[in-house]
Amino acid sequence: DAPAEEGVIRFEPDENVPFDEDGPLQPGERVRHPRFGVGKVLLVSGRGEDLRARIRFAQGEKDIIVAYARLTRLGGRPEA
């Protein structure tokens, strides 16, 4: 295995990860939450039903359990 790069989040895809048509949720993506509105994914960790994302919304950062959040991906690819 190659050494992990500092600041790079890696996780193994799982059939339970939401959004599998477009691949796993990635840092830099924009999403919409039904209560918090539009946000930017900052960090992704875990897998399956334990997949979590830290998302920056207008009112601040939230740690979200993705399986229960009803997130909608917005257009565009993650930022480099």
C-alpha positions as a Markdown table, in Angstrom:
| # | Residue | x | y | z |
|---|---|---|---|---|
| 1 | Asp | 0.0 | 0.0 | 0.0 |
| 2 | Ala | 1.1 | 3.5 | -0.8 |
| 3 | Pro | 1.6 | 5.8 | 2.2 |
| 4 | Ala | -1.4 | 8.0 | 3.0 |
| 5 | Glu | -1.1 | 11.6 | 2.0 |
| 6 | Glu | -1.6 | 14.2 | 4.7 |
| 7 | Gly | -5.1 | 15.7 | 4.6 |
| 8 | Val | -6.4 | 13.1 | 2.1 |
| 9 | Ile | -9.4 | 11.1 | 3.3 |
| 10 | Arg | -9.7 | 7.6 | 2.0 |
| 11 | Phe | -12.4 | 5.0 | 2.6 |
| 12 | Glu | -13.4 | 1.8 | 0.9 |
| 13 | Pro | -16.6 | 2.0 | -1.2 |
| 14 | Asp | -19.5 | -0.2 | 0.1 |
| 15 | Glu | -22.7 | -1.2 | -1.5 |
| 16 | Asn | -24.6 | 0.7 | 1.2 |
| 17 | Val | -22.9 | 4.0 | 0.5 |
| 18 | Pro | -25.5 | 6.5 | -0.8 |
| 19 | Phe | -25.2 | 8.0 | -4.2 |
| 20 | Asp | -23.6 | 4.9 | -5.7 |
| 21 | Glu | -24.7 | 5.9 | -9.2 |
| 22 | Asp | -22.2 | 8.8 | -9.1 |
| 23 | Gly | -19.7 | 7.1 | -6.8 |
| 24 | Pro | -19.2 | 7.8 | -3.1 |
| 25 | Leu | -19.7 | 11.2 | -1.6 |
| 26 | Gln | -16.4 | 13.3 | -1.8 |
| 27 | Pro | -15.0 | 16.3 | -0.1 |
| 28 | Gly | -15.6 | 19.4 | -2.1 |
| 29 | Glu | -19.0 | 18.4 | -3.4 |
| 30 | Arg | -22.0 | 20.6 | -2.9 |
| 31 | Val | -25.1 | 19.0 | -1.4 |
| 32 | Arg | -28.6 | 20.1 | -0.2 |
| 33 | His | -30.0 | 19.1 | 3.2 |
| 34 | Pro | -33.8 | 19.4 | 3.7 |
| 35 | Arg | -33.3 | 21.5 | 6.9 |
| 36 | Phe | -29.9 | 23.2 | 6.6 |
| 37 | Gly | -30.0 | 24.0 | 2.9 |
| 38 | Val | -27.0 | 24.0 | 0.6 |
| 39 | Gly | -23.6 | 23.1 | 1.9 |
| 40 | Lys | -20.1 | 22.0 | 1.0 |
| 41 | Val | -18.7 | 18.6 | 2.0 |
| 42 | Leu | -15.5 | 19.1 | 4.0 |
| 43 | Leu | -14.7 | 15.6 | 5.3 |
| 44 | Val | -16.0 | 12.1 | 4.7 |
| 45 | Ser | -15.3 | 9.2 | 7.0 |
| 46 | Gly | -16.7 | 5.7 | 7.7 |
| 47 | Arg | -18.6 | 3.4 | 5.4 |
| 48 | Gly | -22.0 | 1.9 | 4.9 |
| 49 | Glu | -24.6 | 3.1 | 7.4 |
| 50 | Asp | -21.7 | 4.6 | 9.5 |
| 51 | Leu | -20.7 | 7.0 | 6.7 |
| 52 | Arg | -20.4 | 10.5 | 8.1 |
| 53 | Ala | -19.7 | 13.8 | 6.5 |
| 54 | Arg | -18.8 | 17.2 | 7.9 |
| 55 | Ile | -20.6 | 19.8 | 5.8 |
| 56 | Arg | -20.3 | 23.5 | 6.0 |
| 57 | Phe | -23.7 | 25.2 | 5.7 |
| 58 | Ala | -24.5 | 28.9 | 5.9 |
| 59 | Gln | -25.2 | 28.6 | 9.7 |
| 60 | Gly | -22.0 | 26.6 | 10.4 |
| 61 | Glu | -20.4 | 23.2 | 10.2 |
| 62 | Lys | -22.5 | 20.1 | 10.9 |
| 63 | Asp | -21.5 | 16.4 | 11.3 |
| 64 | Ile | -24.0 | 14.4 | 9.4 |
| 65 | Ile | -24.8 | 10.6 | 9.3 |
| 66 | Val | -25.2 | 10.4 | 5.6 |
| 67 | Ala | -27.6 | 7.4 | 5.6 |
| 68 | Tyr | -30.2 | 9.4 | 7.5 |
| 69 | Ala | -29.6 | 12.9 | 6.2 |
| 70 | Arg | -31.6 | 12.8 | 2.9 |
| 71 | Leu | -28.9 | 14.7 | 1.1 |
| 72 | Thr | -29.3 | 15.7 | -2.5 |
| 73 | Arg | -26.1 | 16.1 | -4.6 |
| 74 | Leu | -26.0 | 19.3 | -6.6 |
| 75 | Gly | -24.4 | 19.6 | -10.0 |
| 76 | Gly | -20.7 | 19.7 | -10.6 |
| 77 | Arg | -17.7 | 17.6 | -9.6 |
| 78 | Pro | -15.7 | 18.0 | -6.4 |
| 79 | Glu | -13.2 | 20.8 | -6.3 |
| 80 | Ala | -9.6 | 19.8 | -6.7 |
